[in-house]
Short mmCIF file of C-alpha atoms in Angstrom, two decimals:
data_model
loop_
_atom_site.label_atom_id
_atom_site.label_comp_id
_atom_site.label_asym_id
_atom_site.label_seq_id
_atom_site.Cartn_x
_atom_site.Cartn_y
_atom_site.Cartn_z
CA ARG L 1 111.73 149.29 5.20
CA THR L 2 113.38 151.01 8.12
CA HIS L 3 112.14 154.52 8.98
CA LYS L 4 114.67 156.69 10.77
CA ILE L 5 113.06 158.94 13.40
CA ARG L 6 114.68 162.26 14.23
CA VAL L 7 114.24 163.47 17.80
CA LEU L 8 113.76 167.23 17.49
CA ASN L 9 114.66 169.84 20.02
CA SER L 10 111.29 170.93 21.40
CA LYS L 11 112.62 174.43 22.09
CA ALA L 12 113.72 175.07 18.52
CA PRO L 13 111.23 176.06 15.79
CA PHE L 14 110.73 173.46 13.11
CA LYS L 15 112.24 174.38 9.75
CA SER L 16 111.91 172.11 6.79
CA LYS L 17 115.09 171.89 4.77
CA ASN L 18 113.00 171.24 1.69
CA LEU L 19 111.12 174.55 1.73
CA SER L 20 112.25 177.48 -0.39
CA LYS L 21 112.86 180.87 1.15
CA LYS L 22 109.80 182.16 -0.70
CA SER L 23 107.48 179.64 0.86
CA ARG L 24 108.72 180.32 4.39
CA GLY L 25 106.73 183.12 5.98
CA SER L 26 103.84 182.77 3.48
CA HIS L 27 100.82 180.53 3.77
CA PRO L 28 101.92 176.92 3.91
CA SER L 29 101.86 175.07 0.65
CA SER L 30 100.45 171.58 0.30
CA PHE L 31 104.03 170.30 0.23
CA GLU L 32 104.86 172.09 3.49
CA ARG L 33 101.67 170.81 5.10
CA SER L 34 102.61 167.29 4.08
CA GLN L 35 106.07 167.75 5.54
CA ARG L 36 104.66 168.96 8.86
CA THR L 37 102.10 166.19 8.89
CA SER L 38 104.89 163.68 8.38
CA VAL L 39 106.86 165.12 11.29
CA PHE L 40 103.82 165.18 13.55
CA PHE L 41 103.15 161.58 12.62
CA LYS L 42 106.72 160.63 13.47
CA LEU L 43 106.59 162.48 16.78
CA SER L 44 103.32 160.79 17.60
CA LEU L 45 104.82 157.44 16.73
CA LEU L 46 107.84 158.19 18.91
CA SER L 47 105.55 159.14 21.79
CA ASN L 48 103.64 155.91 21.42
CA MET L 49 106.90 153.94 21.36
CA VAL L 50 108.09 155.60 24.58
CA HIS L 51 104.74 154.86 26.22
CA PHE L 52 105.01 151.24 25.12
CA PHE L 53 108.56 150.94 26.40
CA LYS L 54 107.46 152.21 29.82
CA GLN L 55 105.12 149.25 30.17
CA ILE L 56 107.90 146.73 29.65
CA ASN L 57 110.51 146.04 32.34
CA ASN L 58 113.80 144.28 31.65
CA SER L 59 112.69 142.98 28.25
CA ILE L 60 114.17 142.66 24.79
CA MET L 61 112.23 144.52 22.09
CA LEU L 62 112.51 146.09 18.66
CA GLY L 63 113.72 149.66 18.46
CA ALA L 64 116.54 152.15 18.74
CA LEU L 65 118.39 152.64 21.98
CA THR L 66 118.54 156.15 23.44
CA SER L 67 121.60 156.77 25.55
CA LEU L 68 121.48 158.93 28.68
CA GLY L 69 124.81 160.58 29.35
CA ARG L 70 126.58 158.58 26.65
CA SER L 71 128.17 159.68 23.44
CA ALA L 72 126.59 157.22 21.02
CA ALA L 73 123.64 154.89 20.52
CA PHE L 74 123.33 151.40 19.15
CA SER L 75 122.48 151.31 15.47
CA THR L 76 118.96 150.13 14.65
CA GLY L 77 118.10 146.88 12.94
CA ARG L 78 121.55 145.34 12.88
CA SER L 79 121.78 143.13 15.94
CA ALA L 80 119.76 139.97 16.34
CA PHE L 81 119.88 138.80 19.95
CA VAL L 82 118.37 135.74 21.49
CA ALA L 83 115.90 136.12 24.32
CA ASN L 84 113.90 133.17 25.61
CA GLY L 85 114.55 131.28 22.41
CA ALA L 86 113.29 133.94 19.97
CA ARG L 87 115.53 136.14 17.82
CA VAL L 88 114.61 139.81 18.12
CA ASN L 89 116.38 143.15 17.81
CA ALA L 90 117.93 144.01 21.13
CA VAL L 91 116.97 146.96 23.27
CA ARG L 92 117.07 146.85 27.05
CA SER L 93 114.63 148.68 29.27
CA ILE L 94 115.16 149.10 33.01
CA GLY L 95 112.10 150.51 34.66
CA SER L 96 110.80 153.33 32.52
CA THR L 97 114.18 154.59 31.32
CA MET L 98 115.94 153.35 28.21
CA VAL L 99 119.62 152.93 29.03
CA MET L 100 122.76 151.20 27.87
CA ASN L 101 124.58 148.94 30.30
CA ALA L 102 128.09 150.44 30.36
CA GLU L 103 128.39 153.76 32.11
CA GLU L 104 130.99 156.49 31.79
CA GLY L 105 134.39 155.05 32.70
CA GLN L 106 133.39 151.46 32.01
CA ALA L 107 134.36 149.05 29.26
CA GLU L 108 131.57 147.39 27.31
CA VAL L 109 132.44 143.74 27.94
CA VAL L 110 131.54 140.95 25.53
CA LEU L 111 131.95 137.53 27.14
CA VAL L 112 132.74 135.08 24.35
CA GLY L 113 132.12 131.54 25.55
CA CYS L 114 130.21 131.26 28.81
CA GLY L 115 130.15 127.51 29.29
CA ALA L 116 128.03 125.61 31.78
CA PRO L 117 126.87 127.31 34.99
CA ASN L 118 128.96 126.25 37.99
CA ARG L 119 131.61 124.65 35.74
CA GLY L 120 132.67 127.06 33.00
CA MET L 121 135.31 129.70 33.68
CA GLY L 122 133.35 132.08 31.46
CA TRP L 123 130.30 131.64 33.66
CA TYR L 124 132.26 132.62 36.76
CA HIS L 125 133.66 135.69 34.99
CA ALA L 126 130.07 136.65 34.18
CA VAL L 127 128.91 136.15 37.77
CA GLN L 128 131.63 138.44 39.09
CA MET L 129 130.77 141.21 36.63
CA ILE L 130 127.02 140.92 37.16
CA ASP L 131 127.73 141.23 40.90
CA LYS L 132 129.67 144.42 40.05
CA LYS L 133 132.97 143.19 41.47
CA CYS L 134 134.92 144.93 38.69
CA PRO L 135 134.05 148.66 38.70
CA SER L 136 135.49 149.32 35.23
CA ALA L 137 133.74 146.36 33.56
CA SER L 138 130.12 146.25 32.43
CA LEU L 139 128.99 142.85 31.17
CA ASP L 140 126.77 143.89 28.27
CA TYR L 141 126.82 140.81 26.03
CA VAL L 142 127.32 137.05 26.26
CA ILE L 143 128.12 135.05 23.13
CA GLU L 144 127.26 131.38 23.68
CA PRO L 145 126.61 129.38 20.49
CA TRP L 146 126.70 125.93 22.08
CA PHE L 147 124.07 126.14 24.83
CA MET L 148 121.94 128.47 22.71
CA GLY L 149 122.21 126.04 19.81
CA ALA L 150 122.97 122.35 19.46
CA GLY L 151 123.89 121.91 23.12
CA GLY L 152 120.73 123.47 24.48
CA GLU L 153 118.95 120.15 24.88
CA GLY L 154 121.99 118.22 26.12
CA PRO L 155 123.75 118.03 29.50
CA GLY L 156 123.84 121.43 31.17
CA GLY L 157 121.41 122.98 28.68
CA ALA L 158 118.51 123.33 31.11
CA ASP L 159 120.74 124.90 33.77
CA PHE L 160 122.08 127.35 31.21
CA LYS L 161 118.56 128.45 30.19
CA VAL L 162 117.70 129.16 33.82
CA TRP L 163 120.87 131.17 34.34
CA GLN L 164 120.38 133.00 31.02
CA GLY L 165 116.98 134.19 32.21
CA GLU L 166 118.51 135.48 35.44
CA ALA L 167 121.30 137.27 33.57
CA GLU L 168 118.84 138.85 31.13
CA GLY L 169 116.93 140.12 34.15
CA ALA L 170 120.14 141.93 35.12
CA GLY L 171 120.32 143.52 31.66
CA VAL L 172 122.80 141.20 29.93
CA LYS L 173 122.06 140.50 26.27
CA PHE L 174 122.73 137.12 24.67
CA ALA L 175 123.71 136.18 21.14
CA THR L 176 125.11 133.22 19.26
CA SER L 177 127.70 135.13 17.22
CA LEU L 178 129.94 138.18 17.52
CA ALA L 179 128.56 139.23 14.12
CA ASP L 180 125.22 139.91 15.84
CA LEU L 181 126.67 142.77 17.91
CA PRO L 182 125.77 146.40 17.23
CA GLU L 183 128.48 149.04 16.91
CA PRO L 184 130.33 149.69 20.20
CA SER L 185 128.80 152.36 22.43
CA ALA L 186 131.84 152.40 24.74
CA PRO L 187 135.37 151.01 24.59
CA ARG L 188 134.68 147.35 23.84
CA LEU L 189 136.55 144.53 25.60
CA ALA L 190 136.20 140.93 24.45
CA LEU L 191 136.73 138.35 27.19
CA ILE L 192 137.37 135.14 25.27
CA SER L 193 136.76 132.09 27.42
CA GLY L 194 135.72 129.47 24.89
CA ARG L 195 137.34 126.27 23.75
CA THR L 196 141.05 126.71 23.15
CA ALA L 197 140.69 125.34 19.61
CA ASP L 198 138.20 128.11 18.76
CA ASN L 199 140.29 131.00 20.06
CA PRO L 200 142.07 131.96 16.80
CA ARG L 201 138.72 132.38 15.02
CA LEU L 202 137.15 134.15 17.99
CA LEU L 203 140.02 136.65 18.16
CA THR L 204 139.56 137.45 14.46
CA GLU L 205 135.81 137.94 14.95
CA SER L 206 136.37 140.09 18.05
CA ILE L 207 138.66 142.42 16.12
CA ALA L 208 136.19 142.58 13.22
CA ASN L 209 133.35 143.54 15.55
CA GLY L 210 134.79 146.56 17.27
CA CYS L 211 136.81 145.22 20.21
CA SER L 212 139.68 147.55 21.09
CA CYS L 213 141.18 145.18 23.67
CA ILE L 214 140.99 141.43 24.20
CA TYR L 215 141.25 139.46 27.44
CA LEU L 216 142.27 135.98 26.32
CA GLU L 217 141.98 132.99 28.63
CA LYS L 218 144.91 130.61 28.88
CA PRO L 219 146.64 129.10 27.01
CA GLY L 220 145.38 131.32 24.17
CA ALA L 221 145.62 128.83 21.30
CA PRO L 222 146.26 125.12 20.72
CA THR L 223 149.74 125.67 19.25
CA VAL L 224 152.55 128.18 19.33
CA ALA L 225 152.19 128.85 15.60
CA GLU L 226 148.52 129.77 16.00
CA LEU L 227 149.18 132.01 19.00
CA GLU L 228 152.00 133.80 17.18
CA ALA L 229 149.68 134.37 14.21
CA MET L 230 147.04 135.77 16.58
CA ALA L 231 149.59 138.15 18.09
CA THR L 232 150.59 139.36 14.62
CA GLU L 233 146.96 139.85 13.59
CA ALA L 234 146.11 141.83 16.72
CA GLU L 235 149.19 144.04 16.40
CA ALA L 236 148.34 144.85 12.78
CA ALA L 237 144.82 145.85 13.85
CA GLY L 238 146.07 147.96 16.77
CA VAL L 239 144.26 145.73 19.28
CA GLU L 240 146.02 144.82 22.51
CA VAL L 241 145.72 141.25 23.80
CA LEU L 242 146.18 140.59 27.52
CA MET L 243 146.09 137.17 29.13
CA GLY L 244 144.03 135.70 31.95
CA TYR L 245 147.03 134.43 33.88
CA ASN L 246 145.57 135.41 37.22
CA LYS L 247 148.34 133.85 39.33
CA ASN L 248 150.70 136.57 38.10
CA VAL L 249 148.87 138.91 40.49
CA CYS L 250 148.26 136.44 43.35
CA LYS L 251 149.20 137.33 46.90
CA TYR L 252 150.87 133.98 47.57
CA VAL L 253 153.09 134.35 44.51
CA ARG L 254 154.17 137.84 45.53
CA LYS L 255 154.84 136.85 49.15
CA THR L 256 156.85 133.78 48.13
CA ARG L 257 158.97 135.64 45.59
CA GLU L 258 159.69 138.43 48.07
CA PHE L 259 160.83 135.94 50.73
CA ALA L 260 162.97 133.91 48.32
CA GLU L 261 164.81 137.03 47.24
CA THR L 262 166.09 137.42 50.83
CA VAL L 263 167.65 133.93 50.92
CA PRO L 264 170.67 133.36 48.64
CA GLY L 265 170.68 129.95 46.98
CA SER L 266 167.02 129.29 47.70
CA LYS L 267 164.62 127.50 45.34
CA VAL L 268 160.87 128.05 44.81
CA THR L 269 158.29 125.36 44.08
CA PHE L 270 154.83 126.38 42.83
CA VAL L 271 152.04 123.93 43.67
CA SER L 272 148.66 123.84 41.94
CA ASN L 273 145.75 121.59 42.93
CA ASN L 274 142.32 120.79 41.52
CA ALA L 275 139.57 118.85 43.27
CA TYR L 276 138.53 116.27 40.70
CA GLU L 277 137.53 112.87 42.05
CA ASN L 278 140.31 110.33 41.67
CA THR L 279 138.23 108.06 39.44
CA ALA L 280 138.52 107.03 35.81
CA GLU L 281 135.16 108.65 35.04
CA SER L 282 136.00 112.01 36.61
CA LEU L 283 139.53 112.21 35.21
CA GLY L 284 138.40 110.95 31.79
CA GLU L 285 135.88 113.78 31.60
CA CYS L 286 138.60 116.22 32.67
CA PHE L 287 141.07 114.88 30.08
CA GLU L 288 138.53 115.21 27.26
CA ARG L 289 137.22 118.66 28.25
CA ASN L 290 140.81 119.93 28.59
CA ALA L 291 142.18 117.99 25.64
CA GLU L 292 145.09 120.39 25.17
CA GLY L 293 146.69 118.62 28.14
CA MET L 294 147.62 119.54 31.71
CA LEU L 295 150.68 121.62 30.82
CA LYS L 296 148.62 123.75 28.42
CA ASN L 297 145.71 123.92 30.82
CA MET L 298 145.94 123.57 34.59
CA ALA L 299 149.73 124.01 34.94
CA ILE L 300 149.97 126.74 32.29
CA HIS L 301 149.54 129.34 35.06
CA GLU L 302 152.70 128.07 36.76
CA LEU L 303 154.57 128.04 33.45
CA ALA L 304 153.49 131.66 32.93
CA LEU L 305 155.02 132.49 36.32
CA LEU L 306 158.26 130.86 35.22
CA ALA L 307 158.25 132.79 31.95
CA SER L 308 157.33 136.08 33.64
CA PHE L 309 159.60 136.02 36.70
CA TYR L 310 162.27 133.32 36.30
CA ASP L 311 163.56 133.84 32.77
CA VAL L 312 162.34 130.42 31.65
CA ASN L 313 162.05 130.04 27.89
CA VAL L 314 162.92 127.24 25.51
CA ASP L 315 166.24 128.83 24.57
CA ASN L 316 167.30 129.18 28.20
CA ILE L 317 166.35 125.74 29.56
CA GLU L 318 169.37 123.65 30.47
CA SER L 319 167.60 120.61 31.96
CA VAL L 320 164.18 119.24 32.91
CA THR L 321 163.80 116.49 35.52
CA ALA L 322 160.51 114.79 36.38
CA ASP L 323 159.81 113.60 39.92
CA LYS L 324 158.83 110.03 39.00
CA GLU L 325 157.77 109.12 42.53
CA PHE L 326 155.12 111.86 42.58
CA SER L 327 154.07 112.03 38.92
CA SER L 328 151.44 109.96 37.12
CA MET L 329 150.26 109.72 33.51
CA GLN L 330 147.13 107.83 32.41
CA THR L 331 145.16 106.98 29.28
CA LEU L 332 141.41 107.14 30.01
CA PRO L 333 138.18 107.20 28.01
CA GLY L 334 136.27 110.46 28.00
CA PRO L 335 132.47 110.86 27.78
CA SER L 336 132.71 110.50 23.98
CA GLY L 337 134.27 107.06 24.34
CA ASN L 338 137.57 108.25 22.86
CA ASP L 339 140.80 107.71 24.81
CA PHE L 340 142.85 110.63 26.10
CA THR L 341 146.37 110.50 27.56
CA ASP L 342 147.44 113.13 30.07
CA PHE L 343 149.12 113.69 33.41
CA ASP L 344 146.77 113.45 36.37
CA LYS L 345 149.66 114.76 38.47
CA ILE L 346 153.13 115.98 37.59
CA LYS L 347 156.16 117.45 39.35
CA PHE L 348 159.33 118.63 37.65
CA THR L 349 162.33 120.90 38.12
CA ILE L 350 163.78 123.24 35.49
CA LYS L 351 167.35 124.51 35.53
CA THR L 352 168.15 127.43 33.26
CA LYS L 353 171.40 128.28 31.54
CA THR L 354 171.48 131.50 33.54
CA GLY L 355 171.57 129.61 36.85
CA THR L 356 167.94 129.64 38.01
CA GLU L 357 166.32 126.52 39.45
CA VAL L 358 162.53 126.39 39.94
CA SER L 359 159.97 123.60 40.32
CA VAL L 360 156.30 123.06 39.47
CA GLN L 361 153.89 120.55 41.01
CA ALA L 362 150.30 120.04 39.75
CA ASP L 363 147.68 117.52 40.88
CA ARG L 364 144.19 117.21 39.38
CA CYS L 365 142.97 115.44 42.53
CA GLY L 366 145.06 117.30 45.12
CA GLY L 367 142.33 119.45 46.71
CA THR L 368 141.46 123.13 46.48
CA ASP L 369 144.60 124.87 47.73
CA SER L 370 147.42 126.29 45.69
CA TYR L 371 150.61 127.33 47.41
CA ALA L 372 154.30 127.94 46.98
CA TYR L 373 157.21 127.03 49.21
CA VAL L 374 160.87 127.96 49.46
CA THR L 375 163.75 125.62 50.24
CA ASP L 376 167.26 126.64 51.22
CA ALA L 377 170.48 125.52 49.55
CA GLU L 378 170.40 122.22 51.54
CA GLY L 379 166.81 121.46 50.42
CA ASN L 380 165.11 122.28 53.72
CA GLU L 381 161.71 123.98 53.49
CA ILE L 382 161.91 127.39 55.14
CA PHE L 383 158.76 129.17 53.91
CA ARG L 384 155.26 128.30 52.64
CA TYR L 385 152.36 130.52 51.67
CA TYR L 386 148.87 129.27 50.75
CA MET L 387 146.11 130.49 48.52
CA PRO L 388 143.74 131.13 50.16
CA ASP L 389 145.48 132.33 53.28
CA GLU L 390 143.72 132.66 56.63
CA GLU L 391 142.52 136.14 55.68
CA ASP L 392 140.77 134.82 52.54
CA LYS L 393 139.27 131.59 53.91
CA ALA L 394 136.19 133.32 55.32
CA HIS L 395 135.47 134.71 51.86
CA VAL L 396 135.85 131.25 50.36
CA LYS L 397 133.28 129.90 52.83
CA GLU L 398 130.82 132.59 51.78
CA LEU L 399 131.24 131.70 48.11
CA GLU L 400 130.89 127.97 48.82
CA ALA L 401 127.56 128.66 50.51
CA LYS L 402 126.40 130.89 47.65
CA TYR L 403 127.45 128.50 44.85
CA PRO L 404 127.52 125.05 46.48
CA THR L 405 127.87 123.09 43.21
CA ALA L 406 130.49 125.30 41.53
CA MET L 407 134.10 124.28 40.92
CA PRO L 408 135.98 124.85 44.21
CA TYR L 409 139.01 126.44 42.57
CA PHE L 410 136.82 129.39 41.49
CA PHE L 411 136.58 130.46 45.12
CA THR L 412 140.23 130.23 46.10
CA GLN L 413 141.19 132.38 43.10
CA ASP L 414 138.17 134.68 43.24
CA PRO L 415 140.06 137.87 44.27
CA ASP L 416 142.68 137.33 41.56
CA TYR L 417 140.11 136.85 38.78
CA ILE L 418 138.62 140.17 39.86
CA THR L 419 142.00 141.91 39.93
CA VAL L 420 142.98 140.83 36.42
CA LYS L 421 139.57 141.71 34.90
CA GLU L 422 139.50 145.10 36.58
CA ARG L 423 143.02 146.01 35.44
CA VAL L 424 142.29 144.94 31.86
CA ALA L 425 138.92 146.72 31.79
CA LYS L 426 140.41 149.94 33.18
CA HIS L 427 143.23 149.70 30.63
CA THR L 428 140.62 149.35 27.88
CA VAL L 429 138.90 152.55 29.02
CA ASP L 430 141.76 154.89 29.88
CA GLY L 431 144.97 153.19 28.77
CA ALA L 432 146.28 152.86 32.32
CA PRO L 433 149.00 150.17 32.58
CA ALA L 434 147.57 146.76 33.47
CA ASP L 435 150.25 146.08 36.09
CA GLY L 436 151.26 142.44 36.44
CA VAL L 437 148.94 141.21 33.67
CA ALA L 438 150.67 138.96 31.16
CA THR L 439 150.81 140.05 27.54
CA ILE L 440 150.29 137.77 24.55
CA GLY L 441 154.09 137.85 24.15
CA ILE L 442 154.47 136.18 27.55
CA ALA L 443 151.74 133.74 26.49
CA VAL L 444 153.73 132.77 23.40
CA ASP L 445 156.84 132.07 25.50
CA THR L 446 154.72 130.11 28.00
CA LEU L 447 153.08 127.97 25.33
CA LYS L 448 156.47 127.26 23.77
CA VAL L 449 157.65 125.96 27.13
CA ALA L 450 154.52 123.79 27.50
CA GLU L 451 155.04 122.25 24.06
CA TYR L 452 158.71 121.70 24.81
CA LEU L 453 158.10 120.06 28.18
CA THR L 454 155.20 117.74 27.37
CA PRO L 455 157.05 115.13 25.25
CA LEU L 456 160.12 115.30 27.50
CA LEU L 457 158.09 114.55 30.63
CA GLN L 458 155.99 111.90 28.90
CA GLU L 459 159.17 110.11 27.84
CA GLN L 460 160.59 110.27 31.37
CA LEU L 461 157.42 108.74 32.83
CA LYS L 462 157.17 105.78 30.45
#
């Protein structure tokens, strides 16, 4: 049985609602004495609970959460969080004061799908929020069913447990399911960074568990049909879905576009590189982990740029031409032993029916830099801008020293990840426009282009 404890105003006289007017003001009846005894017992119990809480620092314990300066409290007995392997009701204590993570003006962020430390995009999102890089985002919860379940004893499981303990020390609460969450205590933002195949289900669960806005990592869903269904579901629920296409807000993209606009007849090429080892083992692991394929994974950011800024959609594409000299497609075994076919590098040019010409180049083993360049009408390169630029390289060095085993591309795009998260979190709280952030509508157009291009380019490279 759950006993609800009322916290009474110590300045106000106690009045039992169950006493008749006649009994008030006369000698207390046995019933009244029992009522007062019950209240005193509850107050004593509450006092003991507070004393107990003060002895525990940064722990997870059973109880109700009292909010300081907040409008609502978590409901008692509903949420079952995981702490150090044991399932308990979640309450966080920092020092001697019971508090909730999110403060006034912050979104209560639920990270859905953390992944492995130093490798998972979700993990890097978490690191940035724990380090308070996004003022409007408070990382309150992490949902990670794999490493807190069947994957806990496999590769990466031990590293995850270590990092989980560190994150819990910072006040983050962990669970294996969105259904374990209490009611929102602030505008709730779900940051979905799990496997692409799981995203449709995770969006449904996020909506069902109080999320008023969703930050969805690319590409959003395995297929166009699924992503369109997700968009319809979110619209019906009044939940906005914004996409993690961070390159839409990148400095190098903005600088390149601005320069190209000053040169009539110019053409832009967007170049994306990863730093995988050029070996069958490394690329096979990459192909399996990103089984949706390069155009729906690594190069999807560039396709989102084309959809956002160059009017590229399947109805407006006139021609697609692969650069066969640069491009490469391989079939390799992944860690499971199954074969996966994908591009390890690809370059192609799209011409639209409205007269635009734009190119994309992506290389899994090309290094850590992304950049864009502009050519004139004769094909001569006249402008190039890198990410990171000279101004950002010192910051990249700092991050490399801090996280020496993390994926290098995290560092080159670090400022842009922060920008997108902050704009989406602020939008969740106050409705301010999330300038430059792609909507799920853009994501649908982008995924349509990816599905359209993949078989065309595969056929050209045979």
